[in-house]
Each structure stands twice: as structure tokens, then as C-alpha cells.
């Protein structure tokens, strides 16, 4: 029986009506009186010096209200890594040099889009092209052209992060079997359906309001203030409805800065919206990676040591720099027990657009390598790959040096659940039949602990106001990017206060109104924002109990409960009052002062990386057509340990969406980049799965309760993607009998390899 | 050079001025402020801008506004009755078929066109009917399930 009333229910999302009727406003849907349209001029060179920019003809075009360049006005640079200010390289516009094809060099604001586009064509930029580097191999070669003059071989030491524990050399020496493998993963894009948009309105003498398609309004506020030279709270960021994130809205792009600067110069509101081509060419993308894994195991299949070397194609600037680099190693330590670990990660500058976090934050890269190699090791040892995993998976209570105590882990249960659901032991063992099955594991952080932004605020804050009519308003800057966090946070508030979800109004997305929350990245909204909301609800409940207690003639308030819309003596609905009456008691006692509870959450002393790890197991079943090389995933099964499942329907949505994105990563998605130019910058040539590509999907929830999570809950937004691609590619191996070490595995790869195999 | 056109959208007649190169999408969103129709790619590949054009689901980014004169256009704003949501809208909400919501208006209108044509559509029909609408959030499963629920008559 469910001991909760709202938690654990598949509550429909609170914004469902707005989104189903088309009344939900996204940033580009907004319009202000006198609003101008902004456009950005982009570099046609991947690497070049800017010798001169002449904007006079553009400025003279009727209808053009402002033109800015990298030196006019002079602006500052910013970074999300304020802990290392030397990494500040996010700028409004390029000033002296462009480092990727599509980098922004000038911006115009005009009365309409056509005029703005015409103005761009009138700007004359004189470039001196420079040699560029476009792959990791080119970038790290001896005497390679430098993207940034100060960094030899294009490696910035302050972005690289060596991590180790134990003694890998000793571990390898004690191993029965050691193998080293190299893996390669492609650049893919977030492909959220809503293109970036920013609408800025500057009001002299110094207040800016920015509506933006961001998943991190608090960071954007600080970044824009830094670049524009404003005080942080002179900038108000409002996040309208957001059309998907997947990590792509965690860093600012040129439009966020330029909309504000153009509004400041023109005295009018300015909106800039990217088109899809700009998204493909100049917004974020997942890091391409080259990974080398050396792993040692005992005869019994116990992992003894792992040494990892990772090179990431970071593009021209730092982005989330050290964070992605560190995390590309972390995933290897949280899934399987690993006594000896050594990681060297390098994020390499290239003349490609900036790579940032994308769903899983380097998890899919790391898991593709790790889970492929686990199957290879199992085969070397003549062991069932599931048995090998069962021997090595982390269990609840174990200590991982990079994280701390793992307080909940459902991996063993998930492996058993998935194996039995797909009849793993009864599968055909023969390879090369054209049909294959494979099982893989994942782990994912539930929010990032490290304060890279150097914020003085709690990581998540929340306020709940209560009214005598029995309703609440919940204030939180957590970002609903589509994952449903607004609904989930309302569930948490309603549960703790004994109310219904319909009693809660969510007022979020406004940095001038809501308590600080760092936003939607690293799967942190449930764990961090949820805990802040829970703390606020408890604060409010305490006030209600204190005021109600004398009237209910209880000596200690511990005898009270908030339940079914009432504040009452535990188990006795008769000795109580309505929630609204209790609010009225507090309101009167406080002389009419608003009745409000506050809560925060900052995971101090909760490990170095994350307070909890979400886990899961996937099984892919595939059929490979040997004549065409086409792989069809016939069924995909996943068991997910997200702790207490606060909203099963929403969690299933995260699982199915992750399977889709992981399936694309495995089989079809790749940005084809030629000397920095994206050759498939549209949805026709960039192959992301449609309804017809999707397999039958089965999702199981593994029940654990994480003591750190709100009502025991952990992450669900990112983890499930991590092990999708290796499940599919390992299944492809079992179907065709040879292995592809590079993603995606396309029909050409399978046919080509088959030919090689046959000689 | 702008030309005055008359559009029949959601049962109402709108007089508006459009450039010859303006798409139906631009005019719906800009001139008519019907922003429920979304702009996703402007190349007819994503389906976010789907509207009903004489009952057929079409990408409004591929149709010039001038061509739309004399045709009946239904946008997402015209799907619900004043008093209650269309069964597809109810089902999308109830079945978790909406996440970020950006593909939702186009997805709903493609589903409507499909069910108007094939009221007994099965799973395969539904997948084929929605193939032109990309979604990056849901993996489509709950969307297909929502449409199946409407076919079953679960929503009135």
C-alpha cells in the first residue's frame, strides 16, 4: 500500500492544459510594443584574424536601429567556472579573432527580420584566414596550429583533471587478465525542438529584463550581468515555457548577450531567435570523445584495476570545461566496485563550435566504452556477461572514493529483473544469426555538489506561502524544461502539507521573484530543488502546528499531523481544523504578515561529486539485416532505480525519451563536420529517430529509498540514456559476430566490416 | 510589396497584409498572433508547425500565406470547443504524452487528421500518421498510447 497520498501517483503535469491548447508561451511567442528583431553575423571561416569591421552601410539602412561588434561596446568575458576566473572566455561577440565557423562577429537590430537580414549583408568584415584543427588527433599533434595561443597542443592544463585512487600498477600486476581497448564517439546535438530565443528589454538607467530559453536562469543572470557590466541583480531573467533542454540550455550563447546589448543601444526591446541552421552550426553539442580503457580482472572476473585516458573535442571555448572532463571519468567508479582507479582526461580545443554538457554529461561516452569492454572481458573469461556484472556491481552501503557512501543502489535487483523479463538465460547463444541481445548497467549522479560557479547562495531555495482558503503558492527557480519538475515539486509540497496537487500554484522561472536555484542540469531538480521544497513545507508546517496546537489542546506539537486538508491530532480527524483555519491562526498571530515557509538545500559534507547515484539496467534486442546492414531494435527493456518513484508516468517518460536519444546515438546520429563546416545541418540529413524507428519499450521501476532524497527519490532525467548505446551495439555484436568500436554503428559500417571479416 | 489577404482560420475570417514570400506560419504567428503553431525548422522536416489545411495535416512553413486564401485552416487554438478539450488533448494530458510541449500542437493536429481519416487506426497506422512530427522528449510511446486511447473511445 502506498503510504503517501500524492507521491507515487502518476499526476498529470500541471502545465498540460496550457501546452495542449497552444496557450503556453515560449520565448519566441512573446512580443513587446516597439520590439526590434535582432540578427547575428557569423564568421564564414573556422579560424581567422579579424582585421577590420565596417558597419557604416548597415547602420545607414532605413529601419536599422543598432549595430554592435566585438569592440563596440567593450564588454567583459564570463565563465561558469568562476572558481577559475582564468577560464572566462564566453563573450558577446568575437573581437580580434574567430575560432569556429559560425562564430558571431556582429549583431544588428532592425524594425523587422527582412531588414535585419539585409543589414547583415551590408557589414564588411576583413579576415585573415588561419590554419585550423578540426579533430582531436589534429589538435594534439606536435606543432599543431593553436586555437588559443597560450596552449600548446591545444590542451589547457586547468581544464584537465587527473584523478586516481588505489594503485593501478599493483592492480594490473595482480590481474589474471588485462585488456586495453580504444573507443570513439561522435559529435551529436541536443536537438530540442524549440530553437534558442532571447528577448531583452533595457530600461535606463540600468535595469535589464531578459526572457530567455534557458534551463539555468540564475547562471544566465550572473553571466549577462558580467558581460554587460551590470550589477547581478540589475538583470532579471525570466524563463518562459521551455521546449526541451538536454543540457543545451545550460550555457549562454551570443544571442543572450547581444539581445541585451542591442536593447541598451537602441532603447527598444530586442528579440533574437536562432533558426535551425544556427542551432546546428553554432549552438552546443555533445563532446566527441576518444577513450582508452585498460582494465584488469581476476580469474573469477573481479575488477581489480582500471586506467582511463579520455580526450574530448571541446570546440573553440571552455563551456563547462573541467566539469565534463572530470565526469567522463567519474562514471567508471560508481557502477562497479573498483579498488584501483586512474583517470586522465583532456578537453582539447579545436576550431569546432563549443561542446557542452548533453544528457548524461559524458555518461554516454563513458558507458559506451565501459559496457562494451565488460562484454569483451566476459567473452575473454568465458563468462556470462550478466554474471560478470552481478559479481562487480556496487551494493548499497559501499564506499566509492569519488562520491562517498552509496546510500542506495538497486543494480543487483535491476539486473535480475531485466534478465528475467527478457529471458536472458534462454537466449540463443550462437553469434552471427542476425539476432542479438545484450544487457548493460548505468549509474548517474543526482545533482552536482561542486560549487564551480562560486555561488554564495544555497544550491536550491524554495518558499511556500499559505493562504486561509487552504491553498499554497510555491516559489522556486527550478527549471521545468519538459521533464515535469514543476509538477513534481508541487507533489512534494502537497504531500508534506496534506493537500492536493490542485491546491498548489507554482510561481517559478523569475530571478527577481524566486529564491535562487541553480537550475536544470546534472539531474538535480528532484534531489536538490525537491529537498528545498520539502524543507520549506516543513518550515511552514511547523508554524501551522505551533499556532494550532493550543487550540487543539495538545501539549506537544508532535502529536499533530497535516493530512487530508486538515491540521489534526494524529489519527483523529475530529480533533483538528482545516488547513486554511490553521493558516488563519498564524496570520492573526503575526498581525497579518504573510504566512510563509522557507527552505534550502546544499549538499555540504555529502561527498565530493553528488549526494546520491541513480542506477539502472537495460536490455536491447536487435535484428540486423545482413544484406542491407540495417539494424532494427525490436525491443528495449529498462529497469530504473530512481529511489522513490515520485511520479511513475513522468519517470517512464524520461526512460522512453532516453531510449530514443540513445538509439539515435547508437545507430544514426552524427554531425558530419568537414573542416569545421557542418554538412548535415538539418533534420533531413541529421537522423534522429522518428515514430517508425522506435522499438517496443518496457520500463520497470526498482524500488529503493535513498535517505538523502526527498521522500527517498533520486535522479531520472539523464541516467537512463547512459547505457542505451552499448546495449544496442553489444546486441549488434551478438547478432553479427564482430564489433564496432566507434559510434554510431551504421549500415555501411556493418557491411564494410562484414567484407573485411570475410577478407 | 504587401498584399491584403483574407484567411479562414479556426472558423473566423482574418484580413491581413502579407509579403509574397511570407509563409502561412509567419502570418499565423506574426500577423494573427496565433503562436500555438510552433516554428521548429522552417524546412518541413520537424512537423512543429503542422496545421490542418482543408482537413489535411500540412507543414505551415512550406505554404505561402497567399496560397492559403480560400482554404480552411485549423490551428491548435481551434482544436478545443469553448467549453471542453478535444478528446486528443485530454488523452495527451492524461497519458503523459506531453513533456516540453513544443511538438505537441503539431502532433495533436497530425493525430486529428489521422483519426478523421482512420477512426479505427491501429498502432502501426498511428506511428505512420505521426512519422512527420519529431519529438525529442518522449520516445513517442505515450503519444501513441494517448491516440490509441482516443480510438478506444476513452475520451469524449
PDB file of C-alpha atoms in Angstrom, chain A residues 272-487:
ATOM      1  CA  UNK A 272      16.781  37.280 -31.288  1.00  0.00           C
ATOM      2  CA  UNK A 273      15.688  33.774 -32.231  1.00  0.00           C
ATOM      3  CA  UNK A 274      18.013  31.219 -33.799  1.00  0.00           C
ATOM      4  CA  UNK A 275      16.879  29.296 -36.824  1.00  0.00           C
ATOM      5  CA  UNK A 276      17.529  25.555 -37.002  1.00  0.00           C
ATOM      6  CA  UNK A 277      20.645  26.040 -39.109  1.00  0.00           C
ATOM      7  CA  UNK A 278      22.138  28.262 -36.418  1.00  0.00           C
ATOM      8  CA  UNK A 279      21.289  25.598 -33.864  1.00  0.00           C
ATOM      9  CA  UNK A 280      23.207  23.007 -35.863  1.00  0.00           C
ATOM     10  CA  UNK A 281      26.130  25.308 -36.621  1.00  0.00           C
ATOM     11  CA  UNK A 282      26.678  27.459 -33.597  1.00  0.00           C
ATOM     12  CA  UNK A 283      24.818  26.218 -30.507  1.00  0.00           C
ATOM     13  CA  UNK A 284      26.022  23.452 -28.188  1.00  0.00           C
ATOM     14  CA  UNK A 285      26.743  19.828 -28.922  1.00  0.00           C
ATOM     15  CA  UNK A 286      27.934  16.675 -27.172  1.00  0.00           C
ATOM     16  CA  UNK A 287      31.692  16.220 -26.889  1.00  0.00           C
ATOM     17  CA  UNK A 288      33.143  13.785 -29.380  1.00  0.00           C
ATOM     18  CA  UNK A 289      35.452  11.501 -27.410  1.00  0.00           C
ATOM     19  CA  UNK A 290      38.425   9.218 -27.847  1.00  0.00           C
ATOM     20  CA  UNK A 291      38.645   6.842 -24.917  1.00  0.00           C
ATOM     21  CA  UNK A 292      41.279   4.312 -23.968  1.00  0.00           C
ATOM     22  CA  UNK A 293      40.431   1.817 -21.246  1.00  0.00           C
ATOM     23  CA  UNK A 294      42.891  -0.556 -19.639  1.00  0.00           C
ATOM     24  CA  UNK A 295      41.124  -2.957 -17.301  1.00  0.00           C
ATOM     25  CA  UNK A 296      42.408  -5.803 -15.176  1.00  0.00           C
ATOM     26  CA  UNK A 297      40.315  -8.642 -13.727  1.00  0.00           C
ATOM     27  CA  UNK A 298      40.929 -11.692 -11.600  1.00  0.00           C
ATOM     28  CA  UNK A 299      40.308 -15.207 -12.907  1.00  0.00           C
ATOM     29  CA  UNK A 300      36.915 -15.099 -11.209  1.00  0.00           C
ATOM     30  CA  UNK A 301      36.026 -11.909 -13.044  1.00  0.00           C
ATOM     31  CA  UNK A 302      36.519  -9.433 -10.211  1.00  0.00           C
ATOM     32  CA  UNK A 303      37.591  -5.993 -11.474  1.00  0.00           C
ATOM     33  CA  UNK A 304      40.956  -5.122  -9.955  1.00  0.00           C
ATOM     34  CA  UNK A 305      42.126  -2.004 -11.757  1.00  0.00           C
ATOM     35  CA  UNK A 306      41.100   0.445 -14.439  1.00  0.00           C
ATOM     36  CA  UNK A 307      43.163   3.108 -16.126  1.00  0.00           C
ATOM     37  CA  UNK A 308      41.321   5.534 -18.345  1.00  0.00           C
ATOM     38  CA  UNK A 309      42.513   8.114 -20.766  1.00  0.00           C
ATOM     39  CA  UNK A 310      39.937  10.387 -22.367  1.00  0.00           C
ATOM     40  CA  UNK A 311      40.301  13.087 -24.978  1.00  0.00           C
ATOM     41  CA  UNK A 312      37.271  15.272 -25.579  1.00  0.00           C
ATOM     42  CA  UNK A 313      36.696  17.574 -28.542  1.00  0.00           C
ATOM     43  CA  UNK A 314      35.742  20.714 -26.662  1.00  0.00           C
ATOM     44  CA  UNK A 315      35.473  23.021 -29.629  1.00  0.00           C
ATOM     45  CA  UNK A 316      36.810  26.539 -29.509  1.00  0.00           C
ATOM     46  CA  UNK A 317      35.925  27.580 -25.947  1.00  0.00           C
ATOM     47  CA  UNK A 318      35.677  26.233 -22.404  1.00  0.00           C
ATOM     48  CA  UNK A 319      31.951  25.740 -21.891  1.00  0.00           C
ATOM     49  CA  UNK A 320      31.504  23.544 -18.824  1.00  0.00           C
ATOM     50  CA  UNK A 321      35.207  22.625 -19.224  1.00  0.00           C
ATOM     51  CA  UNK A 322      36.569  20.859 -16.162  1.00  0.00           C
ATOM     52  CA  UNK A 323      33.132  19.528 -15.153  1.00  0.00           C
ATOM     53  CA  UNK A 324      32.617  17.409 -18.245  1.00  0.00           C
ATOM     54  CA  UNK A 325      36.215  16.334 -18.157  1.00  0.00           C
ATOM     55  CA  UNK A 326      36.017  15.133 -14.545  1.00  0.00           C
ATOM     56  CA  UNK A 327      32.684  13.422 -15.103  1.00  0.00           C
ATOM     57  CA  UNK A 328      33.911  11.482 -18.119  1.00  0.00           C
ATOM     58  CA  UNK A 329      35.939   9.515 -15.576  1.00  0.00           C
ATOM     59  CA  UNK A 330      33.555   9.502 -12.636  1.00  0.00           C
ATOM     60  CA  UNK A 331      31.042   7.154 -14.274  1.00  0.00           C
ATOM     61  CA  UNK A 332      33.601   4.351 -14.262  1.00  0.00           C
ATOM     62  CA  UNK A 333      33.749   4.458 -10.474  1.00  0.00           C
ATOM     63  CA  UNK A 334      30.082   4.410  -9.458  1.00  0.00           C
ATOM     64  CA  UNK A 335      28.720   1.352 -11.271  1.00  0.00           C
ATOM     65  CA  UNK A 336      31.277  -1.347 -10.475  1.00  0.00           C
ATOM     66  CA  UNK A 337      33.464  -1.830  -7.412  1.00  0.00           C
ATOM     67  CA  UNK A 338      36.910  -0.638  -8.417  1.00  0.00           C
ATOM     68  CA  UNK A 339      39.777  -0.835  -5.921  1.00  0.00           C
ATOM     69  CA  UNK A 340      42.308   0.863  -8.143  1.00  0.00           C
ATOM     70  CA  UNK A 341      41.464   3.709 -10.497  1.00  0.00           C
ATOM     71  CA  UNK A 342      43.469   6.173 -12.522  1.00  0.00           C
ATOM     72  CA  UNK A 343      41.945   8.756 -14.812  1.00  0.00           C
ATOM     73  CA  UNK A 344      43.491  11.291 -17.120  1.00  0.00           C
ATOM     74  CA  UNK A 345      41.065  13.491 -19.009  1.00  0.00           C
ATOM     75  CA  UNK A 346      41.920  16.149 -21.533  1.00  0.00           C
ATOM     76  CA  UNK A 347      39.487  18.550 -23.091  1.00  0.00           C
ATOM     77  CA  UNK A 348      41.052  19.646 -26.362  1.00  0.00           C
ATOM     78  CA  UNK A 349      40.426  22.941 -28.145  1.00  0.00           C
ATOM     79  CA  UNK A 350      39.506  22.614 -31.816  1.00  0.00           C
ATOM     80  CA  UNK A 351      38.104  25.005 -34.408  1.00  0.00           C
ATOM     81  CA  UNK A 352      34.665  23.442 -33.995  1.00  0.00           C
ATOM     82  CA  UNK A 353      31.712  25.058 -32.211  1.00  0.00           C
ATOM     83  CA  UNK A 354      31.685  24.749 -28.449  1.00  0.00           C
ATOM     84  CA  UNK A 355      30.831  21.382 -26.916  1.00  0.00           C
ATOM     85  CA  UNK A 356      28.887  21.477 -23.658  1.00  0.00           C
ATOM     86  CA  UNK A 357      27.025  19.093 -21.405  1.00  0.00           C
ATOM     87  CA  UNK A 358      24.415  16.917 -23.025  1.00  0.00           C
ATOM     88  CA  UNK A 359      22.085  14.428 -21.345  1.00  0.00           C
ATOM     89  CA  UNK A 360      24.316  12.220 -19.249  1.00  0.00           C
ATOM     90  CA  UNK A 361      27.105  14.805 -19.208  1.00  0.00           C
ATOM     91  CA  UNK A 362      29.745  12.486 -20.732  1.00  0.00           C
ATOM     92  CA  UNK A 363      27.923   9.479 -19.299  1.00  0.00           C
ATOM     93  CA  UNK A 364      27.003   8.030 -22.693  1.00  0.00           C
ATOM     94  CA  UNK A 365      30.623   8.292 -23.878  1.00  0.00           C
ATOM     95  CA  UNK A 366      31.976   6.663 -20.711  1.00  0.00           C
ATOM     96  CA  UNK A 367      29.319   3.947 -20.595  1.00  0.00           C
ATOM     97  CA  UNK A 368      29.740   3.040 -24.267  1.00  0.00           C
ATOM     98  CA  UNK A 369      33.400   2.288 -23.616  1.00  0.00           C
ATOM     99  CA  UNK A 370      32.954   0.659 -20.206  1.00  0.00           C
ATOM    100  CA  UNK A 371      29.946  -1.506 -21.043  1.00  0.00           C
ATOM    101  CA  UNK A 372      31.382  -2.641 -24.373  1.00  0.00           C
ATOM    102  CA  UNK A 373      34.596  -3.648 -22.654  1.00  0.00           C
ATOM    103  CA  UNK A 374      32.687  -5.510 -19.919  1.00  0.00           C
ATOM    104  CA  UNK A 375      31.162  -7.750 -22.589  1.00  0.00           C
ATOM    105  CA  UNK A 376      34.588  -8.247 -24.158  1.00  0.00           C
ATOM    106  CA  UNK A 377      36.069  -9.226 -20.812  1.00  0.00           C
ATOM    107  CA  UNK A 378      33.212 -11.639 -20.162  1.00  0.00           C
ATOM    108  CA  UNK A 379      33.880 -13.287 -23.508  1.00  0.00           C
ATOM    109  CA  UNK A 380      37.622 -13.484 -22.784  1.00  0.00           C
ATOM    110  CA  UNK A 381      36.882 -15.221 -19.493  1.00  0.00           C
ATOM    111  CA  UNK A 382      34.183 -17.450 -20.980  1.00  0.00           C
ATOM    112  CA  UNK A 383      31.748 -15.952 -18.525  1.00  0.00           C
ATOM    113  CA  UNK A 384      28.131 -14.849 -18.870  1.00  0.00           C
ATOM    114  CA  UNK A 385      28.232 -11.034 -19.172  1.00  0.00           C
ATOM    115  CA  UNK A 386      25.366 -10.665 -16.701  1.00  0.00           C
ATOM    116  CA  UNK A 387      27.179 -12.900 -14.217  1.00  0.00           C
ATOM    117  CA  UNK A 388      30.301 -10.752 -14.626  1.00  0.00           C
ATOM    118  CA  UNK A 389      28.256  -7.666 -13.875  1.00  0.00           C
ATOM    119  CA  UNK A 390      26.486  -9.233 -10.888  1.00  0.00           C
ATOM    120  CA  UNK A 391      29.904 -10.002  -9.377  1.00  0.00           C
ATOM    121  CA  UNK A 392      31.081  -6.443  -9.680  1.00  0.00           C
ATOM    122  CA  UNK A 393      28.142  -4.077  -9.267  1.00  0.00           C
ATOM    123  CA  UNK A 394      28.110  -1.680  -6.336  1.00  0.00           C
ATOM    124  CA  UNK A 395      25.779  -2.517  -3.481  1.00  0.00           C
ATOM    125  CA  UNK A 396      24.014  -0.250  -1.005  1.00  0.00           C
ATOM    126  CA  UNK A 397      26.365   0.891   1.732  1.00  0.00           C
ATOM    127  CA  UNK A 398      29.606   0.578  -0.212  1.00  0.00           C
ATOM    128  CA  UNK A 399      32.028   3.473  -0.312  1.00  0.00           C
ATOM    129  CA  UNK A 400      33.174   4.958  -3.607  1.00  0.00           C
ATOM    130  CA  UNK A 401      36.161   7.284  -3.128  1.00  0.00           C
ATOM    131  CA  UNK A 402      34.946   9.803  -5.719  1.00  0.00           C
ATOM    132  CA  UNK A 403      31.457  10.031  -4.217  1.00  0.00           C
ATOM    133  CA  UNK A 404      31.321   8.712  -0.655  1.00  0.00           C
ATOM    134  CA  UNK A 405      28.880   6.181   0.744  1.00  0.00           C
ATOM    135  CA  UNK A 406      26.404   4.879  -1.831  1.00  0.00           C
ATOM    136  CA  UNK A 407      23.267   5.049   0.285  1.00  0.00           C
ATOM    137  CA  UNK A 408      21.041   3.246  -2.174  1.00  0.00           C
ATOM    138  CA  UNK A 409      21.793   1.049  -5.164  1.00  0.00           C
ATOM    139  CA  UNK A 410      19.327  -1.202  -6.930  1.00  0.00           C
ATOM    140  CA  UNK A 411      21.713  -2.557  -9.567  1.00  0.00           C
ATOM    141  CA  UNK A 412      21.571  -6.188  -8.456  1.00  0.00           C
ATOM    142  CA  UNK A 413      17.761  -6.170  -8.366  1.00  0.00           C
ATOM    143  CA  UNK A 414      17.667  -4.382 -11.715  1.00  0.00           C
ATOM    144  CA  UNK A 415      19.993  -6.931 -13.336  1.00  0.00           C
ATOM    145  CA  UNK A 416      17.832  -9.764 -12.059  1.00  0.00           C
ATOM    146  CA  UNK A 417      14.615  -8.043 -13.109  1.00  0.00           C
ATOM    147  CA  UNK A 418      15.778  -7.310 -16.651  1.00  0.00           C
ATOM    148  CA  UNK A 419      17.410 -10.730 -17.146  1.00  0.00           C
ATOM    149  CA  UNK A 420      14.221 -12.446 -16.213  1.00  0.00           C
ATOM    150  CA  UNK A 421      12.000 -10.088 -18.253  1.00  0.00           C
ATOM    151  CA  UNK A 422      13.915 -10.824 -21.465  1.00  0.00           C
ATOM    152  CA  UNK A 423      14.575 -14.489 -20.640  1.00  0.00           C
ATOM    153  CA  UNK A 424      18.317 -13.866 -20.731  1.00  0.00           C
ATOM    154  CA  UNK A 425      19.305 -17.402 -19.776  1.00  0.00           C
ATOM    155  CA  UNK A 426      17.130 -18.818 -22.549  1.00  0.00           C
ATOM    156  CA  UNK A 427      18.530 -16.607 -25.302  1.00  0.00           C
ATOM    157  CA  UNK A 428      20.201 -18.195 -28.333  1.00  0.00           C
ATOM    158  CA  UNK A 429      23.940 -18.213 -27.542  1.00  0.00           C
ATOM    159  CA  UNK A 430      25.118 -18.576 -31.121  1.00  0.00           C
ATOM    160  CA  UNK A 431      26.664 -15.451 -32.651  1.00  0.00           C
ATOM    161  CA  UNK A 432      26.096 -14.160 -36.161  1.00  0.00           C
ATOM    162  CA  UNK A 433      22.489 -15.315 -36.583  1.00  0.00           C
ATOM    163  CA  UNK A 434      21.314 -11.774 -37.323  1.00  0.00           C
ATOM    164  CA  UNK A 435      19.530 -11.589 -33.967  1.00  0.00           C
ATOM    165  CA  UNK A 436      21.183 -10.448 -30.776  1.00  0.00           C
ATOM    166  CA  UNK A 437      20.540  -9.405 -27.210  1.00  0.00           C
ATOM    167  CA  UNK A 438      22.686  -7.620 -24.635  1.00  0.00           C
ATOM    168  CA  UNK A 439      22.368  -6.241 -21.112  1.00  0.00           C
ATOM    169  CA  UNK A 440      24.167  -3.184 -19.724  1.00  0.00           C
ATOM    170  CA  UNK A 441      24.251  -1.133 -16.499  1.00  0.00           C
ATOM    171  CA  UNK A 442      24.343   2.577 -15.728  1.00  0.00           C
ATOM    172  CA  UNK A 443      24.946   4.987 -12.889  1.00  0.00           C
ATOM    173  CA  UNK A 444      24.225   8.706 -12.836  1.00  0.00           C
ATOM    174  CA  UNK A 445      24.708  11.493 -10.348  1.00  0.00           C
ATOM    175  CA  UNK A 446      21.661  13.110  -8.723  1.00  0.00           C
ATOM    176  CA  UNK A 447      22.908  16.662  -8.902  1.00  0.00           C
ATOM    177  CA  UNK A 448      26.390  18.140  -8.777  1.00  0.00           C
ATOM    178  CA  UNK A 449      27.925  19.006  -5.405  1.00  0.00           C
ATOM    179  CA  UNK A 450      30.863  21.058  -6.577  1.00  0.00           C
ATOM    180  CA  UNK A 451      30.456  24.832  -6.427  1.00  0.00           C
ATOM    181  CA  UNK A 452      32.183  25.703  -9.717  1.00  0.00           C
ATOM    182  CA  UNK A 453      30.125  28.901 -10.021  1.00  0.00           C
ATOM    183  CA  UNK A 454      31.310  30.045  -6.608  1.00  0.00           C
ATOM    184  CA  UNK A 455      27.781  30.988  -5.575  1.00  0.00           C
ATOM    185  CA  UNK A 456      27.248  32.294  -2.043  1.00  0.00           C
ATOM    186  CA  UNK A 457      23.645  31.045  -2.172  1.00  0.00           C
ATOM    187  CA  UNK A 458      22.187  27.709  -1.191  1.00  0.00           C
ATOM    188  CA  UNK A 459      22.144  25.487  -4.286  1.00  0.00           C
ATOM    189  CA  UNK A 460      18.368  25.296  -4.106  1.00  0.00           C
ATOM    190  CA  UNK A 461      15.943  27.508  -2.266  1.00  0.00           C
ATOM    191  CA  UNK A 462      12.163  27.485  -2.085  1.00  0.00           C
ATOM    192  CA  UNK A 463       9.402  29.486  -0.473  1.00  0.00           C
ATOM    193  CA  UNK A 464       5.845  28.342   0.142  1.00  0.00           C
ATOM    194  CA  UNK A 465       3.141  30.846   1.025  1.00  0.00           C
ATOM    195  CA  UNK A 466      -0.089  29.560   2.530  1.00  0.00           C
ATOM    196  CA  UNK A 467      -3.489  31.224   2.445  1.00  0.00           C
ATOM    197  CA  UNK A 468      -6.607  30.966   4.634  1.00  0.00           C
ATOM    198  CA  UNK A 469      -8.551  29.463   1.719  1.00  0.00           C
ATOM    199  CA  UNK A 470      -6.382  26.353   2.018  1.00  0.00           C
ATOM    200  CA  UNK A 471      -4.160  26.972  -0.999  1.00  0.00           C
ATOM    201  CA  UNK A 472      -0.427  27.449  -1.471  1.00  0.00           C
ATOM    202  CA  UNK A 473       1.899  29.308  -3.777  1.00  0.00           C
ATOM    203  CA  UNK A 474       5.240  27.597  -4.317  1.00  0.00           C
ATOM    204  CA  UNK A 475       8.157  29.775  -5.399  1.00  0.00           C
ATOM    205  CA  UNK A 476      11.186  28.030  -6.880  1.00  0.00           C
ATOM    206  CA  UNK A 477      13.704  28.815  -9.597  1.00  0.00           C
ATOM    207  CA  UNK A 478      13.954  25.138 -10.528  1.00  0.00           C
ATOM    208  CA  UNK A 479      13.620  24.896 -14.298  1.00  0.00           C
ATOM    209  CA  UNK A 480      10.928  22.751 -15.860  1.00  0.00           C
ATOM    210  CA  UNK A 481      12.485  22.015 -19.228  1.00  0.00           C
ATOM    211  CA  UNK A 482       9.827  19.471 -20.123  1.00  0.00           C
ATOM    212  CA  UNK A 483      10.858  16.826 -17.615  1.00  0.00           C
ATOM    213  CA  UNK A 484       7.995  17.851 -15.335  1.00  0.00           C
ATOM    214  CA  UNK A 485       9.842  19.288 -12.333  1.00  0.00           C
ATOM    215  CA  UNK A 486       7.142  21.923 -11.671  1.00  0.00           C
ATOM    216  CA  UNK A 487       4.603  19.150 -11.195  1.00  0.00           C
TER     217      UNK A 487
END
